[in-house]
Coordinates of C-alpha atoms and ligand atoms in Angstrom, one line a residue:
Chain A
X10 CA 32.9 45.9 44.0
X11 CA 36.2 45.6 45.0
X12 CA 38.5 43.0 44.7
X13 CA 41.9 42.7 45.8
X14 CA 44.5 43.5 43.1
X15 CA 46.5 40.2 42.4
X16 CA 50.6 40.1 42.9
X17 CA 51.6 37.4 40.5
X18 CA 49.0 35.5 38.4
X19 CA 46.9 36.3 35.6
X20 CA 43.4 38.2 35.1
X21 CA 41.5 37.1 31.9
X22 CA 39.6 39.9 30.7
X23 CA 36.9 40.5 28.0
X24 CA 35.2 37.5 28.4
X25 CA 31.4 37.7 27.0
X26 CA 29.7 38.3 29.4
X27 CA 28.1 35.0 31.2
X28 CA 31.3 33.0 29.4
X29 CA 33.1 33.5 33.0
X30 CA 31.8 30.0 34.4
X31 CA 32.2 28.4 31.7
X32 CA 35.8 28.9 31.4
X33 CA 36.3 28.3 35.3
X34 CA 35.1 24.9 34.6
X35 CA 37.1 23.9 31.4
X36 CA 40.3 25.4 32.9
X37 CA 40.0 23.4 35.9
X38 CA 40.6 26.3 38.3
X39 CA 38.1 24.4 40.8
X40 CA 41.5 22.1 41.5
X41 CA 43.7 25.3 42.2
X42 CA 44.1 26.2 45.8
X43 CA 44.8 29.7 44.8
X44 CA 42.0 32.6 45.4
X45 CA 40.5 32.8 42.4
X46 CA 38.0 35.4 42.0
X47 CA 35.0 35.5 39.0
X48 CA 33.6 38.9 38.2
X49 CA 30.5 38.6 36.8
X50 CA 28.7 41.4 34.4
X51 CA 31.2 44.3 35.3
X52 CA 31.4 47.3 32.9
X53 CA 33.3 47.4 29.7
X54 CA 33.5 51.0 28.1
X55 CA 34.1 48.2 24.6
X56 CA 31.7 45.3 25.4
X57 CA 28.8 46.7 27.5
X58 CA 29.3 44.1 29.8
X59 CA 31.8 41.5 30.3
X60 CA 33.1 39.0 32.5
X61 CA 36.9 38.8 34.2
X62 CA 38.5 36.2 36.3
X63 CA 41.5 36.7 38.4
X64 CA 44.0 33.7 38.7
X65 CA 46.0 34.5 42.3
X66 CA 49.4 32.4 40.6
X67 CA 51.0 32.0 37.6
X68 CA 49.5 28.8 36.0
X69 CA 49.9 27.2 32.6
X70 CA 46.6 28.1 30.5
X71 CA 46.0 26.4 27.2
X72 CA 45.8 29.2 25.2
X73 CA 44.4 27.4 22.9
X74 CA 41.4 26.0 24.3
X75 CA 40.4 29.6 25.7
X76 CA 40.7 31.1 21.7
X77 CA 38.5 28.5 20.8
X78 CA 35.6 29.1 23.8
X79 CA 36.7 33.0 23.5
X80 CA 38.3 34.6 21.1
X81 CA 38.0 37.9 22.2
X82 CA 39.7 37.2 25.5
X83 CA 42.8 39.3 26.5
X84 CA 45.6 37.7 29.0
X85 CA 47.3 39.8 31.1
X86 CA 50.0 38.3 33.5
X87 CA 50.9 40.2 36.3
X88 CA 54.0 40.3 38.0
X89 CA 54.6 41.8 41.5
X90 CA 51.4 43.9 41.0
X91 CA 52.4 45.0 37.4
X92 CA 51.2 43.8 34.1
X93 CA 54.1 41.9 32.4
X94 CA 52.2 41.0 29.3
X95 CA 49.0 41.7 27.5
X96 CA 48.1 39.0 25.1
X97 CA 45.3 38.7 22.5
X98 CA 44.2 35.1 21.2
X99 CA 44.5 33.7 18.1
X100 CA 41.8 31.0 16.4
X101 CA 43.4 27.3 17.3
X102 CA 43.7 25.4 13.9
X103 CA 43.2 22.4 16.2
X104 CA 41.4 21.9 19.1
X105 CA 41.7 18.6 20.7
X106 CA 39.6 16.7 23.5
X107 CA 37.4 20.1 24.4
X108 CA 34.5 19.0 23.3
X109 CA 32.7 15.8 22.0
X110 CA 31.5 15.1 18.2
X111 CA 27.6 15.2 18.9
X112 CA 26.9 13.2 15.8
X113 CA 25.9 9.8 16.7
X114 CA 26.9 8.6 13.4
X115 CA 30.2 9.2 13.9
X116 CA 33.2 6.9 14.7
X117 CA 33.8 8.3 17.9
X118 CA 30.2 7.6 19.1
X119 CA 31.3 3.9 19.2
X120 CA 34.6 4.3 20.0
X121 CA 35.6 6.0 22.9
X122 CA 39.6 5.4 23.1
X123 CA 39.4 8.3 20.1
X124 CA 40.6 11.7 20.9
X125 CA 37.8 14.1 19.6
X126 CA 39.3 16.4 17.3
X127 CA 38.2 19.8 15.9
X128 CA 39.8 21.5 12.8
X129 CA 39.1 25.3 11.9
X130 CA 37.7 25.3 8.8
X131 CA 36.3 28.3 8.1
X132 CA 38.2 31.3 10.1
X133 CA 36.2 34.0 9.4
X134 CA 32.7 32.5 10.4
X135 CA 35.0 29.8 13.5
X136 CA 33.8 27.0 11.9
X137 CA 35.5 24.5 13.5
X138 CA 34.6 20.8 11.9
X139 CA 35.0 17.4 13.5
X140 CA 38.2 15.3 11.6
X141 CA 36.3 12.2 11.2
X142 CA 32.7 13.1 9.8
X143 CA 33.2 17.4 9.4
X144 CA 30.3 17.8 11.6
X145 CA 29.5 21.3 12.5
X146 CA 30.9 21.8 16.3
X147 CA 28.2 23.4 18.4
X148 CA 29.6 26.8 19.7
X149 CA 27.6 29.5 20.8
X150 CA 29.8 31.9 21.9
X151 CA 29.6 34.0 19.1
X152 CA 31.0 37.9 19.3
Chain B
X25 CA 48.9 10.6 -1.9
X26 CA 49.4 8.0 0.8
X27 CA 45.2 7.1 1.0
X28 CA 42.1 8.3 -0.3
X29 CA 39.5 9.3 2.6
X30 CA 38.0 11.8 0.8
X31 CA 37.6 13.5 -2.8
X32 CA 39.0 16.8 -1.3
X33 CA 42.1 14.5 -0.8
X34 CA 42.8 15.2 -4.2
X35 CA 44.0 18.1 -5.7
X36 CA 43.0 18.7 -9.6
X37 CA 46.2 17.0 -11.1
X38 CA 45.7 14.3 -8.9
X39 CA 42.4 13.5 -10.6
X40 CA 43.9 14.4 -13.7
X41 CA 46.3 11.6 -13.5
X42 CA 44.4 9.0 -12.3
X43 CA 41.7 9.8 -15.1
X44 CA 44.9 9.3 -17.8
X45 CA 45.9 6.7 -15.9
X46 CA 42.3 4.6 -16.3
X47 CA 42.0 5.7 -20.0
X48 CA 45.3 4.3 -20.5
X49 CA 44.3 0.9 -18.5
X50 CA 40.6 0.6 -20.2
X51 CA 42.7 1.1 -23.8
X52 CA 45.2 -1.7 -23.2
X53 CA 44.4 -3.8 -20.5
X54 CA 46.6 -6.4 -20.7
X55 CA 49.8 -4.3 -20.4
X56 CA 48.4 -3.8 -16.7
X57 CA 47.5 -7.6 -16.1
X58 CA 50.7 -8.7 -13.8
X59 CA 51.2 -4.9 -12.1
X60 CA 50.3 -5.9 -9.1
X61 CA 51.4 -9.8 -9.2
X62 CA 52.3 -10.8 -5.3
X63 CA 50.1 -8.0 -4.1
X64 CA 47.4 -7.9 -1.6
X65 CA 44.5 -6.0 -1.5
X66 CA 42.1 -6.2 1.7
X67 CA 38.5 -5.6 1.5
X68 CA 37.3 -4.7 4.8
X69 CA 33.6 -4.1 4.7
X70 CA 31.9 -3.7 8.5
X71 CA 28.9 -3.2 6.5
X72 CA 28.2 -5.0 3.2
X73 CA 28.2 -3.5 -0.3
X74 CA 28.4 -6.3 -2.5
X75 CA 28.8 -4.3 -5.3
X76 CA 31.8 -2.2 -4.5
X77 CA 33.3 -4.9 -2.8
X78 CA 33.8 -6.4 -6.5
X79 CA 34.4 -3.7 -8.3
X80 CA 37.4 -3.5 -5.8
X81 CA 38.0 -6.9 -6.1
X82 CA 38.0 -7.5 -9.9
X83 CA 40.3 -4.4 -10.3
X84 CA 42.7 -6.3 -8.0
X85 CA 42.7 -9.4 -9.5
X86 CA 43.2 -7.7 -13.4
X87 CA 46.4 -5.9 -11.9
X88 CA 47.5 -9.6 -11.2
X89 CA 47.3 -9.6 -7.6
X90 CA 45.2 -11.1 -4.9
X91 CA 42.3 -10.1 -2.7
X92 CA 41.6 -11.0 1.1
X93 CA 38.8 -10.2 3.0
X94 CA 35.6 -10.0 4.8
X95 CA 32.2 -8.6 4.9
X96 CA 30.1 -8.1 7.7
X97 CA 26.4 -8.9 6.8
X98 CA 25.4 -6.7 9.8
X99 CA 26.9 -4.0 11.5
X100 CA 26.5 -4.9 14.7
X101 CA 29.5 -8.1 14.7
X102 CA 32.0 -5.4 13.6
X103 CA 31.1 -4.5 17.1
X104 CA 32.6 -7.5 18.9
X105 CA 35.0 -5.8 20.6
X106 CA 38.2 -4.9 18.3
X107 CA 38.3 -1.3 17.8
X108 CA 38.8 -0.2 13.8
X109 CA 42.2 1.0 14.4
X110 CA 43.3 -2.6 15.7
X111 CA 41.9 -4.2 12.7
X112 CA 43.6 -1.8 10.5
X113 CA 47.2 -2.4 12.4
X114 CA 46.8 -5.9 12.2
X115 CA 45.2 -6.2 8.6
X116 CA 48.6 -4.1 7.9
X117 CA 50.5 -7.3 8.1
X118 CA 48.8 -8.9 5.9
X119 CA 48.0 -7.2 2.9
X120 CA 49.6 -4.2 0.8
X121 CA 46.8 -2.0 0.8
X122 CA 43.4 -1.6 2.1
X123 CA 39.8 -0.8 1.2
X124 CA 37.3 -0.1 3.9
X125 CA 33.8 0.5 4.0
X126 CA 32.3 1.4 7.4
X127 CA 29.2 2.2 8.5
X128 CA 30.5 4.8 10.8
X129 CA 31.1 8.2 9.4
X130 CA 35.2 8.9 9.5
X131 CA 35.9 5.2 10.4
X132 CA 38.7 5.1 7.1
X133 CA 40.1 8.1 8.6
X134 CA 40.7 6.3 12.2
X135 CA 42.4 3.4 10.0
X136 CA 44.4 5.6 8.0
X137 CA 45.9 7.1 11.0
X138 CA 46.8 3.5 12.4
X139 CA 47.5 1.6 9.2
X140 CA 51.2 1.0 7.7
X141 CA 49.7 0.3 4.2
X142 CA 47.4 2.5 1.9
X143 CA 43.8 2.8 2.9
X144 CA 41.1 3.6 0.7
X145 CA 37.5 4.5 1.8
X146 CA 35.0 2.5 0.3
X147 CA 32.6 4.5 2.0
X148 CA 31.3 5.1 5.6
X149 CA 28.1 5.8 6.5
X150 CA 26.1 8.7 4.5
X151 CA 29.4 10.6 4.5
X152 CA 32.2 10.2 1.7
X153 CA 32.4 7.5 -0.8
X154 CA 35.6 8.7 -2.9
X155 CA 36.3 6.2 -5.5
X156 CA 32.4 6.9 -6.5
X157 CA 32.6 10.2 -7.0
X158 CA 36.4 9.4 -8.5
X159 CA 33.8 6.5 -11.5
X160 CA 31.1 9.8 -11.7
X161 CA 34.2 11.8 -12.8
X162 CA 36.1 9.2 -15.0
X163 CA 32.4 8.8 -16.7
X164 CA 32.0 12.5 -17.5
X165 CA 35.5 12.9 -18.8
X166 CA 35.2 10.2 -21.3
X167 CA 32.1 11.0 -22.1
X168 CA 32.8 14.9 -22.3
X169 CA 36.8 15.2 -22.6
X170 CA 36.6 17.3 -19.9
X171 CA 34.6 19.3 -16.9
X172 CA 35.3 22.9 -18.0
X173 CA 32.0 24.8 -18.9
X174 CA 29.6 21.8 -18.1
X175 CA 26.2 22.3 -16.7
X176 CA 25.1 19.4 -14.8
X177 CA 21.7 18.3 -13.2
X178 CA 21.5 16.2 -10.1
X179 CA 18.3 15.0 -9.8
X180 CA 16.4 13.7 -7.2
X181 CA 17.7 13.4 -3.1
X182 CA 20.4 16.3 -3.0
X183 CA 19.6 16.2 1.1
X184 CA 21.1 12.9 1.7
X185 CA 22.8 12.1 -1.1
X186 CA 26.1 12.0 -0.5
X187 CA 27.6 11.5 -3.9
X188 CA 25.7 14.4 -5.4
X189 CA 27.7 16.2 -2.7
X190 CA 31.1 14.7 -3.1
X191 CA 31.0 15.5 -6.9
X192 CA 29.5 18.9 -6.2
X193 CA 32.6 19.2 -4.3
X194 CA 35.0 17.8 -6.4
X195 CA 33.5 19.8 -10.1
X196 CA 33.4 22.9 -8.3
X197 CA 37.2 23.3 -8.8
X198 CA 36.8 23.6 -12.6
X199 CA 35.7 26.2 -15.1
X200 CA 32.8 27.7 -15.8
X201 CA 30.4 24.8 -14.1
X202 CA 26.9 25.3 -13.8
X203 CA 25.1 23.4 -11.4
X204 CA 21.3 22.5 -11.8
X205 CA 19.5 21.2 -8.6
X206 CA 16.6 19.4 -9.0
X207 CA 14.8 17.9 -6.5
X208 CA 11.1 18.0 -4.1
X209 CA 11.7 20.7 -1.4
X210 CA 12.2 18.5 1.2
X211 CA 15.3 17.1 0.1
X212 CA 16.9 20.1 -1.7
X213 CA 20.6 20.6 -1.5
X214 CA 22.2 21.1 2.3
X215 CA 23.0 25.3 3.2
X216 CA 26.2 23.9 4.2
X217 CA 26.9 23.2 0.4
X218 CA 25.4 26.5 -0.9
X219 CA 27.4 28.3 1.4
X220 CA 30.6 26.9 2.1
X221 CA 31.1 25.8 -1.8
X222 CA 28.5 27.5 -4.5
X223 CA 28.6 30.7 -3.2
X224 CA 31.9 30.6 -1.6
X225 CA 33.6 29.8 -5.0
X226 CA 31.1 31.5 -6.9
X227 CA 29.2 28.9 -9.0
X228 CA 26.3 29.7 -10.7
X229 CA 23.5 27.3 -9.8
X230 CA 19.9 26.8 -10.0
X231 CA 17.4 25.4 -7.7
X232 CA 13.8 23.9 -9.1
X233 CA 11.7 21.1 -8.4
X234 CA 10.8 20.9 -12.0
X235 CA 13.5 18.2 -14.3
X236 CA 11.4 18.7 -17.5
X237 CA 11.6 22.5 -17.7
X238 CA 15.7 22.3 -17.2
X239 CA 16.0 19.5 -19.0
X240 CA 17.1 21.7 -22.5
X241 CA 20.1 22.9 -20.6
X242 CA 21.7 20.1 -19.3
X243 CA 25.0 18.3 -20.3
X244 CA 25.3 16.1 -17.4
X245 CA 21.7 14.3 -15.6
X246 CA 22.9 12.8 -12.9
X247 CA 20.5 10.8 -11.6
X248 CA 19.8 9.6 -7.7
X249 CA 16.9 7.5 -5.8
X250 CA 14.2 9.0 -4.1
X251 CA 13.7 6.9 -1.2
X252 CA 10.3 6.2 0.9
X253 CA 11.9 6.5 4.1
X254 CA 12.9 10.4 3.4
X255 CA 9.2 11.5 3.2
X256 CA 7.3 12.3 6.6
X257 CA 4.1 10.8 4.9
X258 CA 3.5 8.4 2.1
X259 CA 1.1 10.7 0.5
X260 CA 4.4 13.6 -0.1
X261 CA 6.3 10.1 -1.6
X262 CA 3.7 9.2 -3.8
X263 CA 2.5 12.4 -5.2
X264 CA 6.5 13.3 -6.1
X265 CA 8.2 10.2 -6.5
X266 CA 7.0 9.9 -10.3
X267 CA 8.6 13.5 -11.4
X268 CA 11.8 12.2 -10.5
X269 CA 11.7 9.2 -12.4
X270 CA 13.0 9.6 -15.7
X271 CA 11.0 8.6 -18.5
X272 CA 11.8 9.0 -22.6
X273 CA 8.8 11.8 -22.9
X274 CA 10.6 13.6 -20.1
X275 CA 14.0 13.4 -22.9
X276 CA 12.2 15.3 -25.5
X277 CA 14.2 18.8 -25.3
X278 CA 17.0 17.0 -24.2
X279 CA 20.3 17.8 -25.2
X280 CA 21.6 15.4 -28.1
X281 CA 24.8 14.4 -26.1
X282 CA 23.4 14.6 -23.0
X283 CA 25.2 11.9 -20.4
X284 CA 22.9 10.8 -18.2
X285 CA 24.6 9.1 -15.1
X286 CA 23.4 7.3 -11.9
X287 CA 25.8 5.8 -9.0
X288 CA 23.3 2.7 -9.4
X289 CA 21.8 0.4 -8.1
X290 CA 18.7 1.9 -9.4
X291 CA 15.1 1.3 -8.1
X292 CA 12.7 2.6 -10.8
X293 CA 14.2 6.6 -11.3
X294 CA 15.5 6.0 -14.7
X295 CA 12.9 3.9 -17.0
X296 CA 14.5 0.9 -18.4
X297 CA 13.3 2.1 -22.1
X298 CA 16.1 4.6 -21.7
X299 CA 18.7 1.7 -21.4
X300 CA 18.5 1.4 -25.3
X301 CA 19.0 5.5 -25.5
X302 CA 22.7 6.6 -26.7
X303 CA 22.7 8.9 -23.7
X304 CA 22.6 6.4 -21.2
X305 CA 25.8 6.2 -19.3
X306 CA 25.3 4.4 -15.7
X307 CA 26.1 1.3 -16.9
X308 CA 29.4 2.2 -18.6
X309 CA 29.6 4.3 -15.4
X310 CA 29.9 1.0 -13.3
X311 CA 32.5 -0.5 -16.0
X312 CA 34.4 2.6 -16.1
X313 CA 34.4 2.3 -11.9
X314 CA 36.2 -0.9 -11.9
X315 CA 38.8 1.3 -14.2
X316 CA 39.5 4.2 -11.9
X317 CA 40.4 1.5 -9.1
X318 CA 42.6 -0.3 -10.8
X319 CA 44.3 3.2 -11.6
X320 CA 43.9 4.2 -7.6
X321 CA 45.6 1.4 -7.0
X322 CA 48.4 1.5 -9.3
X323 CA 48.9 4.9 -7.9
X324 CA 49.2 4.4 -3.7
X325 CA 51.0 1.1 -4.6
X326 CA 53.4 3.3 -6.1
X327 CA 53.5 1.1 -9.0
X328 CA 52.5 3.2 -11.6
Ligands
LIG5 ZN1 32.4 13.5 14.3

């Protein structure tokens, strides 16, 4: 498959494979009017398979909320056809308003003006913990 | 310290203090009696708990202050409308500090973040309840002068219950503790517990069903209810709920000075022959409770 090298923007690469959409969605890159282009199950000589998506414009990405979906994601921002910078993600101590608290005993099951807030509590395993009632947060993306 | 939300809020000095402070409060009351005069304390309770309510509510009024209020007698009219962090801001005005009991798990925590004044959690929900676990550890210490190389039974519903896990928490930090976890299968201890503080801090504990066969080991038998409701069938309830009611046969290998504690109120788990035994703590337990507060409250009002 070929797809046409980008001139300025970013390419995310060494997303699991399958994690591509996800990530499309969360990042809102729906709303850009940019080509964007999502390559699905392409061959990694590290992961097997893995997913890549090419941003045609430099956009602000929350780093943050791609560590925590994705850790293993690298950034590479590209700049008249050459790769400026390569950057590998870090764990977010915080992750805010990604996803919801799924425990309906929770505070923010009744109250929706709270901002739903995830602290890393356990690095090595990403255990990420809801502030209010340290439930587990669901992620599956495990590599 | 600025509020109490949870045990893990406090660091081991922390409790240290407020433990001397207590034992110095419970020794000499009356130096404490006008501490707090002019002060306000709050008692929100969205749910009712009539019995921590005025726990709270004498330690206020012994420090020579005054208590305002309100209790909910169902959880749904905290549900009118205001949301917890406008009652907090509000409340703020009014009062110099604040305990709140919610039944919504990390509704203290919302307050804290809004409140100008001190907020303590008087619970909410099944999730902390830190001035409990704060009485469990006041109660060991004066019965035991310390929590280094204790080994302590919880008995009963580790699953649910949430001080057993909020003291677990709070004793793992000392020495040498053993923990002994006794309880039917289906309401052992939670793997988030095992892992993430037994193992990960390397505590040496035991899991059994059987109270009378650990019973010789045990410093600390900290007793909790078994409830119906936890049981898929009433035929599991029935068949188990009699080993975990204590009994003065089950107390024959028992330690001399064993303490024997319960967050009360108590259903039928302890006997009440074993109210006359020495080893019987859960009522000084609740007096101690109404110590510990008045302490807590010394300390975020910065008074003591
Ligand atoms: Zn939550």
């Amino acid at each position: 498959m070929i797809i046409t090298p980008i001139k300025d923007g970013i390419v995310l690469d060494h997303i699991k494979a399958g994690n591509a959409m996800e990530i499309y969605n969360i990042l809102n890159l729906g709303e850009l009017e940019c080509s964007v282009a999502i390559i699905k199950n392409a061959d990694s000589v590290k992961m097997g398979k893995k997913d890549v998506l090419k941003i045609d414009k430099m956009i602000d990405i929350d780093l943050n909320i791609l560590a925590f979906i994705d850790a293993g994601i690298t950034v590479n921002i590209i700049k008249d056809g050459k790769l400026l910078k390569r950057r590998h993600l870090e764990l977010p101590e915080i992750v805010k308003n990604v996803l919801k608290c799924k425990n309906p005993r929770c505070i923010t099951s009744t109250e929706q003006e709270l901002q739903h807030i995830f602290k890393l509590t356990d690095k090595e395993n990403r255990i990420y913990r809801c502030i209010y009632c340290e439930t587990k947060a669901k992620i599956n993306k495990k590599r | 310290m600025k509020n109490l939300i949870s045990i893990t809020d406090l660091d081991v000095k922390e409790i240290e203090e407020l433990i001397i402070l207590a034992d110095k409060i419970m020794k000499n009351p009356v130096a404490y009696s006008q501490k707090c005069q002019g002060k306000k304390l709050a008692t929100l309770f969205f749910e009712p708990s009539t019995r921590t309510r005025l726990s709270f509510e004498a330690a206020m009024y012994e420090l020579g202050g005054n208590v305002i209020g309100f209790s909910e007698s169902n959880s749904s009219s905290a549900a009118k409308g205001e949301s917890v962090a406008d009652t907090v801001k509000v409340i703020s005005y009014y009062a110099d500090i604040i305990a709140m009991r919610h039944p919504k798990e990390g509704a203290p925590l919302v307050g804290a973040m809004s409140a100008s004044v001190p907020i303590i959690n008087a619970g909410d929900g099944g999730h902390n309840h830190p001035t409990q676990t704060l009485t469990d550890l006041f109660t060991i210490y004066r019965e035991k002068g310390g929590f280094d190389n204790l080994t302590i039974g919880l008995c009963g519903d580790l699953k649910f219950g949430r001080t057993v896990h909020s003291l677990i928490l709070a004793l793992a930090r000392y020495k040498n503790v053993k923990f002994i976890l006794i309880s039917p299968w289906e309401l052992t201890i939670p793997d988030y517990i095992k892992h993430e503080v037994l193992k990960k801090y390397n505590i040496e504990y035991v899991e059994t069903s059987d109270l009378v066969s650990v019973m010789n080991a045990l410093d600390i038998l900290y007793m909790t209810r078994v409830q119906r409701e936890r049981f898929f069938n009433e035929a599991d309830y029935i068949r188990l709920k009699d080993s975990y009611v204590l009994t003065p046969n089950k107390l024959e290998n028992a330690k001399k000075d064993l303490s024997i504690l319960h967050p009360l109120p108590r259903v039928n788990e302890i006997s009440v022959e074993i109210d006359r035994d020495s080893r019987a703590c859960y009522f000084k337990q609740a007096q101690n409770g109404k110590y510990i507060r008045m302490a807590l409250i010394l300390k975020l009002l910065e008074v003591e």
